[in-house]
XYZ file of C-alpha atoms in Angstrom:
763
model
C -237.535 -95.186 -88.308
C -235.524 -94.332 -85.208
C -233.839 -91.031 -84.433
C -231.568 -90.318 -81.457
C -231.222 -86.694 -80.696
C -227.654 -85.617 -80.142
C -228.180 -83.463 -77.139
C -230.541 -85.371 -75.009
C -231.298 -89.124 -74.259
C -234.255 -89.261 -76.465
C -235.360 -91.923 -79.034
C -238.020 -90.888 -81.633
C -239.524 -93.771 -83.450
C -241.690 -93.894 -86.421
C -244.400 -96.420 -86.684
C -242.739 -99.887 -86.303
C -243.541 -103.342 -85.204
C -241.190 -103.426 -82.218
C -239.500 -101.075 -79.867
C -235.761 -101.037 -79.340
C -232.817 -99.085 -77.922
C -233.415 -96.094 -75.754
C -231.902 -94.429 -72.843
C -232.632 -95.109 -69.138
C -233.975 -92.380 -67.179
C -232.586 -91.295 -63.779
C -235.354 -91.715 -61.194
C -234.702 -88.242 -59.556
C -235.103 -86.538 -63.074
C -238.231 -88.347 -63.971
C -240.808 -85.717 -62.653
C -239.233 -82.896 -64.583
C -238.756 -85.055 -67.644
C -242.391 -86.243 -67.589
C -243.656 -82.792 -66.655
C -242.112 -81.204 -69.639
C -243.746 -84.057 -71.701
C -247.116 -83.293 -70.221
C -246.712 -79.529 -71.019
C -245.865 -80.424 -74.672
C -248.858 -82.575 -74.896
C -251.030 -79.767 -73.604
C -249.627 -77.347 -75.955
C -250.131 -79.693 -78.849
C -253.773 -80.766 -78.279
C -255.214 -79.384 -75.074
C -256.633 -81.326 -72.013
C -259.548 -82.854 -73.848
C -257.375 -84.479 -76.620
C -254.847 -85.985 -74.284
C -254.974 -89.381 -72.439
C -252.514 -89.995 -69.630
C -252.183 -93.614 -68.460
C -249.912 -95.023 -65.767
C -251.080 -98.509 -66.156
C -253.852 -100.539 -67.854
C -256.546 -99.396 -65.398
C -255.849 -95.757 -64.391
C -256.320 -92.728 -66.526
C -255.000 -89.386 -65.171
C -256.894 -86.089 -65.618
C -254.526 -83.575 -67.221
C -255.051 -80.044 -65.575
C -252.875 -77.086 -65.162
C -251.379 -73.938 -66.789
C -247.840 -73.876 -65.807
C -245.050 -76.276 -66.395
C -244.711 -76.678 -62.539
C -248.338 -77.939 -62.443
C -247.454 -80.718 -64.732
C -244.180 -81.481 -62.924
C -246.436 -82.039 -59.811
C -248.664 -84.260 -61.770
C -245.838 -86.195 -63.070
C -244.209 -86.639 -59.507
C -247.167 -88.452 -58.420
C -246.781 -91.189 -61.083
C -243.062 -91.066 -61.716
C -242.552 -94.418 -59.987
C -245.135 -96.104 -62.210
C -243.836 -99.011 -64.237
C -245.376 -97.434 -67.414
C -246.317 -93.958 -68.180
C -247.937 -93.034 -71.559
C -249.460 -89.891 -73.058
C -251.459 -90.282 -76.208
C -252.671 -87.529 -78.419
C -255.940 -88.072 -80.040
C -255.431 -88.017 -83.804
C -258.450 -86.087 -84.678
C -258.706 -84.109 -86.662
C -254.923 -84.696 -87.538
C -254.055 -87.626 -89.645
C -251.320 -88.987 -87.261
C -251.484 -90.155 -83.800
C -248.591 -89.593 -81.361
C -247.845 -91.629 -78.354
C -245.117 -90.597 -75.912
C -244.193 -93.478 -73.735
C -241.821 -93.915 -70.711
C -240.895 -97.356 -69.730
C -237.173 -97.258 -68.607
C -236.762 -95.314 -71.793
C -238.444 -92.356 -73.582
C -239.915 -93.215 -77.050
C -242.199 -91.400 -79.301
C -244.325 -93.504 -81.653
C -246.367 -92.287 -84.638
C -249.348 -94.255 -85.803
C -251.031 -93.449 -89.049
C -249.293 -91.247 -91.606
C -245.621 -92.121 -91.371
C -243.240 -89.151 -90.193
C -240.049 -88.541 -91.859
C -236.728 -87.878 -89.971
C -237.332 -84.020 -90.137
C -240.733 -84.229 -88.637
C -239.438 -86.436 -85.700
C -236.471 -84.002 -85.197
C -238.983 -81.247 -84.807
C -241.147 -83.154 -82.165
C -237.748 -83.693 -80.245
C -236.811 -80.083 -80.488
C -240.222 -79.052 -79.273
C -239.719 -81.336 -76.246
C -236.316 -79.864 -75.498
C -237.879 -76.254 -75.464
C -240.372 -77.403 -72.798
C -237.609 -79.109 -70.845
C -235.357 -75.959 -70.913
C -238.411 -74.002 -69.665
C -239.042 -76.507 -66.912
C -235.507 -76.314 -65.922
C -235.391 -72.443 -66.080
C -238.565 -71.597 -64.470
C -241.282 -74.024 -63.531
C -243.698 -71.278 -63.090
C -243.689 -70.541 -66.786
C -247.114 -70.695 -68.406
C -247.461 -73.399 -71.074
C -248.841 -70.750 -73.328
C -245.574 -68.616 -73.118
C -243.187 -71.316 -74.392
C -242.244 -70.438 -77.793
C -241.313 -74.033 -78.957
C -241.327 -73.693 -82.691
C -237.913 -74.065 -84.431
C -236.400 -71.180 -86.575
C -237.127 -73.200 -89.712
C -240.899 -73.535 -88.644
C -241.021 -69.621 -88.114
C -239.591 -68.945 -91.511
C -242.076 -71.202 -93.244
C -245.067 -69.374 -91.529
C -243.437 -65.967 -92.479
C -242.923 -66.868 -96.055
C -246.459 -68.121 -96.347
C -247.834 -64.601 -95.668
C -245.368 -62.546 -97.662
C -248.076 -61.708 -100.101
C -247.823 -57.848 -100.484
C -248.194 -56.722 -104.056
C -249.071 -53.329 -105.424
C -252.105 -54.031 -107.644
C -253.281 -51.105 -109.406
C -257.097 -50.827 -109.759
C -259.985 -48.588 -109.051
C -261.229 -48.997 -105.423
C -264.866 -50.044 -106.228
C -266.480 -53.043 -107.975
C -268.659 -50.821 -110.328
C -265.517 -48.669 -111.206
C -263.827 -51.833 -112.346
C -266.695 -52.418 -114.688
C -266.812 -48.845 -115.845
C -263.173 -48.890 -116.724
C -263.912 -51.860 -119.048
C -266.846 -49.885 -120.624
C -264.428 -47.061 -121.374
C -261.861 -49.500 -123.035
C -264.520 -51.045 -125.330
C -268.246 -50.099 -124.974
C -269.242 -52.225 -127.904
C -267.978 -55.601 -126.520
C -270.512 -58.088 -125.350
C -270.806 -57.906 -121.590
C -273.700 -60.378 -120.744
C -275.313 -63.061 -122.740
C -278.576 -64.856 -121.772
C -280.634 -66.643 -124.200
C -281.332 -64.281 -127.056
C -280.413 -61.313 -124.939
C -276.933 -59.782 -125.634
C -276.051 -56.583 -123.917
C -272.786 -54.661 -124.723
C -270.768 -53.011 -122.079
C -272.132 -49.692 -123.142
C -275.830 -50.756 -123.071
C -275.397 -52.415 -119.663
C -273.601 -49.249 -118.309
C -276.437 -47.108 -119.574
C -279.154 -49.144 -117.902
C -277.422 -49.169 -114.707
C -276.758 -45.458 -114.793
C -280.483 -44.772 -115.307
C -281.688 -47.040 -112.570
C -279.017 -45.746 -110.162
C -280.475 -42.107 -110.398
C -283.782 -43.497 -109.054
C -282.258 -45.233 -105.969
C -282.024 -43.873 -102.505
C -280.862 -45.424 -99.259
C -277.792 -47.311 -97.809
C -279.097 -50.834 -98.550
C -281.157 -52.004 -101.481
C -282.464 -55.572 -101.856
C -282.617 -57.167 -105.164
C -285.198 -59.861 -105.516
C -284.069 -61.709 -108.749
C -282.671 -64.955 -109.924
C -279.397 -65.113 -111.950
C -280.366 -62.917 -114.793
C -279.521 -59.804 -116.841
C -281.916 -57.950 -114.611
C -279.870 -58.892 -111.553
C -276.609 -57.661 -113.149
C -278.280 -54.311 -113.974
C -279.595 -53.950 -110.539
C -276.445 -54.824 -108.636
C -274.373 -52.293 -110.678
C -276.976 -49.596 -110.289
C -277.065 -50.056 -106.586
C -273.395 -49.816 -106.214
C -273.271 -46.816 -108.605
C -275.824 -45.038 -106.295
C -273.543 -45.502 -103.356
C -275.532 -48.215 -101.723
C -274.814 -51.896 -100.850
C -276.818 -54.600 -102.654
C -278.496 -57.365 -100.736
C -279.379 -60.425 -103.021
C -282.747 -62.177 -102.129
C -283.459 -65.481 -103.818
C -287.197 -65.202 -104.921
C -287.439 -69.015 -104.805
C -286.908 -69.149 -101.122
C -289.877 -69.867 -98.835
C -291.927 -66.611 -98.026
C -291.295 -66.888 -94.352
C -287.513 -67.077 -95.069
C -287.686 -64.057 -97.319
C -289.477 -62.162 -94.757
C -286.760 -62.960 -92.192
C -284.017 -61.822 -94.659
C -285.921 -58.693 -95.568
C -286.261 -57.793 -91.688
C -282.613 -58.651 -90.901
C -281.253 -56.727 -93.969
C -282.924 -53.396 -92.869
C -283.409 -52.580 -96.467
C -284.354 -48.937 -97.598
C -285.672 -50.207 -100.940
C -286.472 -53.423 -102.593
C -285.797 -53.817 -106.481
C -287.636 -56.859 -108.025
C -287.626 -58.439 -111.221
C -291.240 -58.083 -112.565
C -291.483 -61.947 -112.954
C -291.536 -61.979 -109.111
C -294.014 -59.164 -108.495
C -296.231 -61.191 -106.296
C -293.275 -62.359 -104.242
C -292.212 -58.732 -103.852
C -295.604 -57.390 -102.910
C -295.827 -60.043 -100.211
C -292.748 -58.606 -98.631
C -293.298 -54.856 -98.867
C -295.672 -52.249 -100.519
C -292.625 -50.127 -101.369
C -290.886 -52.197 -104.071
C -289.674 -51.143 -107.416
C -289.793 -53.187 -110.687
C -286.597 -53.366 -112.610
C -287.156 -50.939 -115.601
C -286.055 -51.799 -119.048
C -286.375 -48.385 -120.750
C -284.578 -46.177 -118.277
C -281.024 -45.321 -119.532
C -278.446 -42.714 -118.933
C -275.070 -42.120 -120.244
C -274.038 -39.997 -117.494
C -272.429 -41.662 -114.279
C -273.120 -40.685 -110.661
C -269.615 -39.588 -109.321
C -268.337 -39.878 -105.721
C -271.127 -41.841 -104.306
C -268.885 -44.696 -102.947
C -265.419 -45.212 -101.740
C -263.419 -48.410 -101.511
C -264.169 -48.621 -97.838
C -267.901 -48.417 -98.203
C -270.073 -51.496 -98.257
C -270.461 -53.196 -101.598
C -273.051 -55.948 -100.539
C -274.415 -57.972 -97.728
C -274.761 -61.587 -98.055
C -276.642 -63.994 -95.592
C -275.041 -67.143 -94.295
C -276.517 -69.689 -91.936
C -276.575 -68.730 -88.281
C -276.265 -71.151 -85.373
C -278.918 -69.351 -83.232
C -281.650 -70.139 -85.720
C -281.525 -66.871 -87.662
C -279.318 -66.171 -90.569
C -276.427 -63.594 -90.163
C -275.671 -60.760 -92.553
C -271.897 -60.464 -93.590
C -270.741 -56.918 -94.467
C -268.243 -56.683 -97.351
C -266.549 -53.582 -98.623
C -265.474 -52.738 -102.145
C -261.696 -52.551 -101.827
C -261.244 -56.185 -100.565
C -263.284 -57.636 -103.416
C -261.545 -55.396 -106.107
C -258.196 -56.688 -104.817
C -259.246 -60.237 -105.229
C -260.633 -59.684 -108.674
C -257.539 -57.873 -109.852
C -255.300 -60.457 -108.480
C -257.113 -63.289 -110.123
C -257.572 -61.675 -113.427
C -253.835 -60.767 -113.676
C -252.822 -64.147 -112.378
C -254.836 -66.108 -114.917
C -254.533 -63.558 -117.726
C -258.288 -63.026 -118.114
C -258.817 -60.938 -121.083
C -261.800 -59.543 -123.244
C -261.916 -62.709 -125.337
C -262.665 -64.832 -122.387
C -266.201 -66.202 -121.393
C -267.350 -67.187 -117.990
C -270.223 -69.607 -117.664
C -271.997 -68.277 -114.488
C -273.643 -71.110 -112.431
C -273.640 -69.745 -108.932
C -276.701 -68.087 -107.435
C -276.436 -64.328 -106.843
C -276.999 -65.067 -103.020
C -273.810 -67.171 -103.132
C -270.689 -65.070 -102.900
C -268.890 -67.092 -105.728
C -271.312 -65.077 -108.164
C -269.265 -61.838 -107.138
C -266.188 -62.945 -109.101
C -268.269 -64.753 -111.888
C -270.090 -61.457 -112.677
C -267.970 -58.607 -111.585
C -264.596 -60.219 -112.122
C -265.629 -61.272 -115.579
C -266.818 -57.776 -116.385
C -263.859 -56.082 -114.894
C -261.626 -57.938 -117.367
C -263.785 -56.849 -120.343
C -264.840 -60.426 -120.624
C -268.374 -61.865 -121.178
C -270.671 -63.323 -118.566
C -272.654 -66.174 -120.026
C -275.824 -66.874 -117.925
C -278.138 -69.772 -118.293
C -281.647 -69.104 -119.536
C -284.338 -68.529 -117.082
C -285.504 -71.606 -115.388
C -282.621 -73.672 -116.679
C -279.922 -72.399 -114.059
C -279.358 -75.970 -113.043
C -280.054 -77.895 -116.147
C -276.669 -79.508 -116.921
C -277.542 -80.376 -120.491
C -278.062 -76.622 -121.075
C -274.666 -76.029 -119.434
C -273.032 -78.317 -121.872
C -274.684 -76.586 -124.897
C -273.672 -73.192 -123.693
C -270.103 -74.269 -123.172
C -269.841 -75.339 -126.801
C -272.224 -72.875 -128.369
C -270.969 -69.762 -126.601
C -267.366 -70.847 -126.618
C -266.981 -70.706 -122.816
C -263.325 -70.371 -121.657
C -263.689 -70.116 -117.922
C -265.432 -72.216 -115.165
C -265.830 -71.160 -111.471
C -267.923 -73.409 -109.208
C -268.399 -75.504 -106.266
C -267.039 -79.096 -106.810
C -270.616 -80.692 -106.787
C -271.534 -78.577 -109.749
C -268.423 -79.413 -111.635
C -269.075 -83.155 -110.974
C -272.490 -82.850 -112.588
C -270.949 -81.437 -115.694
C -268.342 -83.954 -115.918
C -270.901 -86.817 -115.339
C -272.979 -85.635 -118.311
C -270.061 -84.740 -120.785
C -270.357 -86.661 -124.138
C -267.244 -88.674 -124.879
C -266.110 -85.809 -127.338
C -266.956 -82.344 -126.551
C -266.028 -79.332 -128.796
C -264.856 -76.888 -126.043
C -262.268 -74.104 -125.561
C -262.511 -74.241 -121.765
C -259.015 -73.376 -120.611
C -259.354 -72.703 -116.825
C -261.288 -74.295 -113.908
C -261.518 -72.644 -110.562
C -262.956 -74.790 -108.076
C -263.809 -74.030 -104.386
C -266.432 -73.498 -101.684
C -266.437 -77.181 -100.539
C -264.324 -80.393 -100.416
C -263.048 -81.229 -103.852
C -263.010 -84.972 -104.743
C -259.435 -86.214 -105.085
C -260.114 -87.550 -108.679
C -261.785 -84.345 -109.948
C -258.673 -82.632 -111.314
C -257.847 -85.702 -113.136
C -261.233 -86.030 -114.576
C -261.055 -82.415 -115.820
C -257.662 -82.989 -117.390
C -258.882 -86.045 -119.328
C -262.057 -84.210 -120.521
C -260.399 -80.865 -121.383
C -256.708 -81.523 -122.268
C -254.629 -78.424 -121.710
C -256.981 -76.823 -119.247
C -255.640 -75.650 -115.868
C -257.167 -76.696 -112.478
C -256.986 -74.604 -109.436
C -258.397 -75.263 -105.995
C -259.712 -71.968 -104.410
C -260.646 -71.370 -100.770
C -261.944 -68.715 -98.534
C -264.825 -67.617 -96.547
C -267.880 -65.277 -97.120
C -266.430 -63.167 -94.319
C -263.229 -62.356 -95.973
C -263.095 -62.580 -99.770
C -264.636 -64.872 -102.212
C -261.486 -66.517 -102.652
C -258.388 -66.060 -100.274
C -256.244 -69.216 -100.795
C -255.147 -70.869 -104.004
C -253.490 -74.142 -105.096
C -252.770 -75.352 -108.540
C -253.188 -79.081 -109.472
C -251.056 -79.923 -112.395
C -251.890 -82.834 -114.719
C -250.933 -86.221 -113.230
C -250.663 -84.958 -109.749
C -252.525 -87.029 -107.284
C -253.394 -86.764 -103.525
C -254.318 -89.863 -101.354
C -256.477 -87.863 -98.800
C -257.522 -84.407 -100.020
C -256.567 -81.607 -102.447
C -254.363 -79.069 -100.473
C -255.872 -75.873 -99.497
C -252.877 -73.946 -100.765
C -251.395 -70.477 -100.068
C -252.994 -67.051 -99.694
C -253.573 -64.857 -102.567
C -252.070 -61.293 -102.999
C -252.403 -58.852 -99.974
C -254.318 -61.637 -98.164
C -253.148 -63.811 -95.069
C -253.765 -67.351 -93.934
C -252.455 -68.719 -90.608
C -253.019 -71.816 -88.620
C -253.282 -70.839 -84.902
C -252.960 -73.195 -81.880
C -255.231 -73.010 -78.882
C -253.232 -70.031 -77.470
C -253.617 -67.916 -80.649
C -250.210 -68.380 -81.897
C -248.938 -69.785 -85.013
C -249.122 -73.548 -84.623
C -246.019 -75.729 -85.249
C -245.754 -77.473 -88.576
C -248.106 -80.404 -89.246
C -249.917 -79.852 -85.978
C -253.643 -79.031 -86.156
C -255.024 -75.648 -85.333
C -257.725 -73.223 -86.575
C -257.412 -71.528 -89.814
C -257.537 -67.775 -89.687
C -257.870 -65.483 -92.723
C -257.011 -61.828 -92.922
C -255.525 -59.055 -95.126
C -257.204 -56.538 -97.345
C -260.100 -58.902 -98.027
C -261.273 -59.025 -94.482
C -264.964 -58.020 -94.038
C -266.439 -55.693 -91.409
C -268.244 -58.490 -89.455
C -271.777 -59.328 -88.926
C -274.574 -56.831 -89.248
C -275.841 -55.677 -85.795
C -274.195 -58.635 -84.112
C -271.387 -57.095 -82.080
C -270.749 -59.957 -79.877
C -270.510 -62.565 -82.543
C -268.363 -60.052 -84.582
C -266.060 -59.726 -81.706
C -265.882 -63.384 -81.332
C -265.231 -64.322 -85.078
C -263.166 -61.188 -85.997
C -260.855 -60.556 -83.095
C -257.576 -58.577 -83.218
C -254.490 -60.466 -83.316
C -252.978 -59.941 -79.770
C -249.476 -60.260 -81.181
C -249.778 -57.948 -84.447
C -252.919 -56.054 -83.783
C -254.150 -56.933 -87.171
C -257.728 -57.883 -87.831
C -258.507 -61.564 -88.606
C -261.375 -63.928 -89.130
C -261.611 -67.196 -87.345
C -263.008 -69.648 -89.912
C -263.794 -72.548 -87.629
C -261.699 -74.770 -89.801
C -259.274 -77.187 -88.604
C -256.092 -76.994 -90.502
C -252.339 -77.539 -90.485
C -249.439 -76.116 -92.293
C -246.988 -78.428 -94.021
C -243.260 -78.008 -94.229
C -243.644 -76.746 -97.851
C -245.798 -73.854 -96.742
C -249.004 -75.280 -98.049
C -252.097 -75.382 -95.801
C -254.235 -78.492 -95.590
C -257.755 -78.516 -94.317
C -258.629 -81.276 -91.870
C -262.407 -80.564 -90.971
C -264.410 -78.419 -88.855
C -264.004 -77.345 -85.212
C -267.731 -76.486 -84.873
C -271.190 -77.909 -86.099
C -270.901 -76.102 -89.474
C -270.834 -78.181 -92.582
C -271.296 -77.676 -96.448
C -273.597 -79.339 -98.750
C -273.254 -78.535 -102.441
C -271.193 -75.646 -101.403
C -273.986 -74.109 -99.242
C -272.773 -73.444 -95.621
C -275.064 -74.889 -93.210
C -275.215 -74.471 -89.330
C -276.619 -77.530 -87.804
C -277.564 -75.346 -84.729
C -279.815 -73.316 -86.969
C -281.810 -76.446 -88.178
C -281.851 -77.819 -84.729
C -283.518 -74.653 -83.358
C -286.070 -74.769 -86.147
C -287.096 -78.286 -85.374
C -287.317 -77.587 -81.676
C -289.675 -74.732 -82.407
C -292.370 -77.202 -82.980
C -294.302 -77.662 -79.771
C -294.425 -81.357 -80.135
C -290.608 -81.601 -80.057
C -288.577 -81.880 -76.831
C -285.328 -81.803 -78.406
C -283.456 -82.484 -81.531
C -279.992 -83.165 -82.964
C -279.023 -82.858 -86.554
C -275.869 -84.807 -87.965
C -274.503 -85.104 -91.322
C -274.360 -88.481 -93.212
C -270.855 -88.702 -94.747
C -269.578 -90.729 -97.831
C -266.457 -92.855 -97.522
C -264.199 -89.827 -98.021
C -265.727 -88.108 -95.134
C -267.722 -85.607 -97.278
C -271.124 -84.537 -95.900
C -273.812 -85.791 -98.339
C -277.012 -85.648 -96.437
C -278.570 -84.428 -93.107
C -280.277 -86.697 -90.586
C -282.323 -85.203 -87.744
C -282.886 -87.268 -84.504
C -286.024 -86.040 -82.775
C -287.157 -86.638 -79.129
C -290.967 -85.855 -78.845
C -292.708 -84.335 -75.929
C -294.165 -87.189 -73.898
C -297.782 -85.892 -74.168
C -299.199 -89.315 -74.256
C -298.597 -92.963 -75.097
C -300.810 -92.547 -78.146
C -298.716 -89.590 -79.516
C -295.483 -91.484 -79.118
C -297.120 -94.641 -80.669
C -298.323 -92.578 -83.578
C -294.777 -91.058 -84.018
C -293.364 -94.516 -84.135
C -295.782 -95.541 -86.670
C -294.981 -92.521 -88.812
C -291.241 -93.494 -88.777
C -292.108 -97.164 -89.692
C -294.419 -96.113 -92.433
C -293.103 -93.174 -94.510
C -295.953 -90.977 -95.601
C -297.952 -91.101 -92.331
C -299.548 -87.829 -91.480
C -297.628 -87.285 -88.146
C -294.730 -85.264 -86.865
C -291.996 -86.925 -88.784
C -293.897 -86.487 -92.003
C -294.862 -82.723 -91.177
C -291.650 -81.520 -90.017
C -290.017 -81.419 -93.368
C -292.812 -79.451 -94.848
C -292.776 -76.919 -92.019
C -289.002 -76.522 -92.230
C -289.163 -75.844 -95.982
C -290.995 -72.707 -94.987
C -288.333 -71.295 -92.696
C -284.930 -72.702 -93.845
C -282.892 -72.827 -97.126
C -283.916 -75.903 -99.011
C -280.242 -77.251 -98.541
C -280.735 -77.083 -94.769
C -283.904 -79.303 -94.516
C -282.748 -82.866 -93.420
C -283.598 -85.673 -95.816
C -284.339 -88.043 -92.952
C -285.991 -87.701 -89.601
C -285.656 -90.382 -87.058
C -287.560 -90.739 -83.673
C -285.483 -91.607 -80.605
C -286.311 -91.753 -76.879
C -283.535 -89.651 -75.614
C -280.343 -87.858 -76.990
C -277.339 -90.078 -76.311
C -274.413 -88.463 -74.342
C -270.678 -89.335 -74.208
C -268.586 -89.712 -71.163
C -268.210 -85.835 -70.940
C -271.848 -85.353 -70.837
C -271.977 -83.944 -74.409
C -274.156 -85.101 -77.145
C -272.629 -88.225 -78.749
C -272.583 -87.255 -82.430
C -270.378 -90.044 -83.259
C -273.012 -92.665 -82.079
C -275.682 -90.891 -83.755
C -273.795 -90.659 -86.983
C -273.153 -94.385 -86.971
C -276.758 -95.284 -85.960
C -277.910 -98.114 -88.074
C -280.435 -97.356 -90.905
C -283.391 -99.872 -90.637
C -283.935 -102.114 -93.504
C -286.141 -100.600 -96.244
C -289.495 -101.984 -96.993
C -290.049 -103.961 -100.220
C -292.704 -102.853 -102.647
C -293.822 -103.583 -106.127
C -291.687 -102.012 -108.880
C -292.996 -101.012 -112.234
C -291.086 -99.777 -115.217
C -291.049 -96.101 -114.073
C -290.012 -96.886 -110.495
C -287.213 -99.200 -111.639
C -286.039 -96.470 -113.920
C -285.855 -93.760 -111.275
C -284.154 -96.095 -108.788
C -281.506 -96.932 -111.528
C -280.918 -93.318 -112.298
C -280.670 -92.457 -108.533
C -278.171 -95.198 -108.106
C -275.984 -93.951 -110.955
C -276.239 -90.227 -110.078
C -275.700 -90.762 -106.346
C -273.285 -93.553 -106.548
C -275.183 -95.995 -104.454
C -274.052 -99.621 -104.108
C -277.653 -100.982 -104.223
C -280.830 -99.474 -105.835
C -283.026 -97.552 -103.394
C -286.353 -98.870 -102.263
C -289.614 -97.322 -103.375
C -289.995 -95.438 -100.160
C -286.470 -94.074 -99.787
C -286.003 -90.295 -99.939
C -283.760 -88.537 -102.466
C -282.122 -86.255 -99.792
C -281.697 -89.058 -97.350
C -279.560 -90.855 -99.808
C -277.429 -87.807 -100.348
C -279.340 -86.038 -103.184
C -279.393 -82.211 -103.377
C -280.641 -79.880 -106.004
C -277.639 -80.137 -108.106
C -277.836 -83.909 -108.187
C -281.564 -83.562 -109.044
C -280.751 -81.712 -112.151
C -278.831 -84.643 -113.482
C -281.654 -87.053 -112.470
C -284.130 -85.016 -114.345
C -281.785 -84.753 -117.423
C -281.491 -88.583 -117.638
C -285.180 -89.411 -117.129
C -286.160 -86.709 -119.696
C -283.929 -88.275 -122.251
C -285.289 -91.727 -121.590
C -289.035 -90.937 -121.313
C -289.460 -87.540 -123.042
C -291.493 -86.288 -120.063
C -291.250 -82.674 -118.830
C -290.020 -83.610 -115.420
C -288.641 -80.785 -113.209
C -286.145 -80.485 -110.406
C -288.957 -79.435 -108.070
C -290.743 -82.773 -108.948
C -287.672 -84.725 -107.752
C -287.103 -82.519 -104.634
C -290.874 -82.320 -103.367
C -292.058 -85.825 -104.389
C -288.812 -87.099 -102.711
C -289.259 -90.833 -102.869
C -288.666 -93.271 -105.747
C -292.456 -94.159 -105.909
C -293.440 -90.346 -105.850
C -291.055 -89.489 -108.494
C -292.132 -92.536 -110.584
C -295.807 -91.431 -110.262
C -294.951 -87.964 -111.521
C -292.985 -89.559 -114.339
C -295.778 -91.771 -115.262
C -298.311 -88.898 -115.407
C -296.160 -86.654 -117.389
C -295.394 -89.479 -119.838
C -299.183 -89.912 -120.375
C -299.591 -93.052 -118.517
C -302.066 -93.826 -115.875
C -302.242 -96.430 -113.190
C -298.959 -98.089 -113.908
C -300.018 -99.061 -117.469
C -296.929 -99.680 -119.754
C -295.931 -97.015 -122.372
C -297.225 -97.548 -125.822
């Protein structure tokens, strides 16, 4: 494609095999023309993303802040026979090359550009050229180069104001549903069925015993947790969920950072609670009250505090109020017509913010929250039985959990599931189609957001038959929420140009607990509007249709199975070992670019040749009692299980790139050594076969290969357990798969639990 701009001698070319046409540039005008181009390149990508070449051997350093600075740079090379400015395509999907060689040409490599996009690029250039001619002292950051059409798209994107009528607090949403129908079933778990009235009475009774501003809840997903959370909010306090299955040291850290006044604990975890504090309270079953506490909380008070991974080595607590969550819940319930007849299967942990809508959004609508039985929270076979037996209509989860469900569904399923809300991580592009095939008539929505804002802030509907080549669109903001893509100067980025996704609106959280500097960095005020906002760290771009597309991360944060992971936190934990000099953790990605596993590269302290030799032996021989073998066990005591790398590799030094920074690309591409061969019996063969199927491997894993290193997490482990249970009838657990880790280790457990010793065949 070739586009000639009517007001300037400019040729815009789409990707094509040959260059033709163009307009010759008067020599005297070259510095101004080239300087405007350099300013445009700086505005688009910044100096680190731009390569300026004057010939095959020379690369210029792009530096400066005013257009005049770039005119001066251009003047030094204006007589060169060829002048090229190339923008690095990452994280965008299109590379742009601006070239002068007697003519000015824009070439696009990668995703083809249409005529409208090329005209926008030309219009941007003209804006910089006008600024160069009017006042060369103009700062590049001050040039408003977007077209009027682009500004209108951005304005319409955030025209989200809606007058949603709802109580200001989460527990008041629940109480309104109680008043409408106290005899309706609120929560189901196993044989337990609590009506709205019964749940309200239990929460009222417990609330009267609570004092303080923050109250921890040590419980898994259970009726007890729901009672506690409602009671805490009714008392005017904020609840802080603590997963009792976390390592004790991790729980101690969260307990300390949470500054809890009281700890409520499920009696099933009394020993865990006692290890944390002497002043803990068991959740009572027989304390009820039909009188509610009034006026204890307002919409601007804290509803809960949830911890996320922190880059400094310690988790950070996010402070969320009632009103923002009540707005999100009311919006989704009205948007999707959630009514008392609906039933939500809750599969997210209470320490994961998706559970906020699963529980309190469901209850606010007068619908029923269906909880998996204790100990079966990740049993996918159990999910399927609940979906059919409890007539579940609503699903809300991370994509990996939905994939497990779809993989285990029978060919014919008796289901009334009507709505799938999926978010928290990258969605496989074929997942909506799989849902529409398995559940004809069901609707599929992609939801996005951040713990720091609202559970869900952005939405996109995927209708049946619609396919996307690269990624499911992120979407548009929900009611009374905002989503913007900002450039490096903090302004709205031009259409289709990458920038940082920034969320705001009524759902915006208060920031990080007792972390004022980090809060100021991530929750700045918009310098142009004065409104608060949250910098997500996600790279994104806004399309001409007003839909946001995510492109990746701008920092070292990733997600595995929907769990946010800061690579810096893991690195800090590894380097805390006195035997480690330095470490780098990188994600291993699949063909779609999704992170599937973590790999840690470790440089040991050079204490002695014998130590280094021992480390190398540990790497070559998995299972050796040395640093590489001991590190995973130590990390499991201080990190969330999803943050423990599945593979540790010893290297002599951390590689650096040309800029002196860690060369993460080189580490990510580092070749994996050939696996050792070992004898395979029936059980090891079965384990390898199931891992291959569940993890989508192209070849079966060797006996020593680790589940996590191959991309397996806790959700995938549930599918492995389910398939091996069906085949052998053994009482295999998810813990067996995650702790024994290797094919041979899991096979040995399977052999023992099947009643077979020493590799003997089953009878």
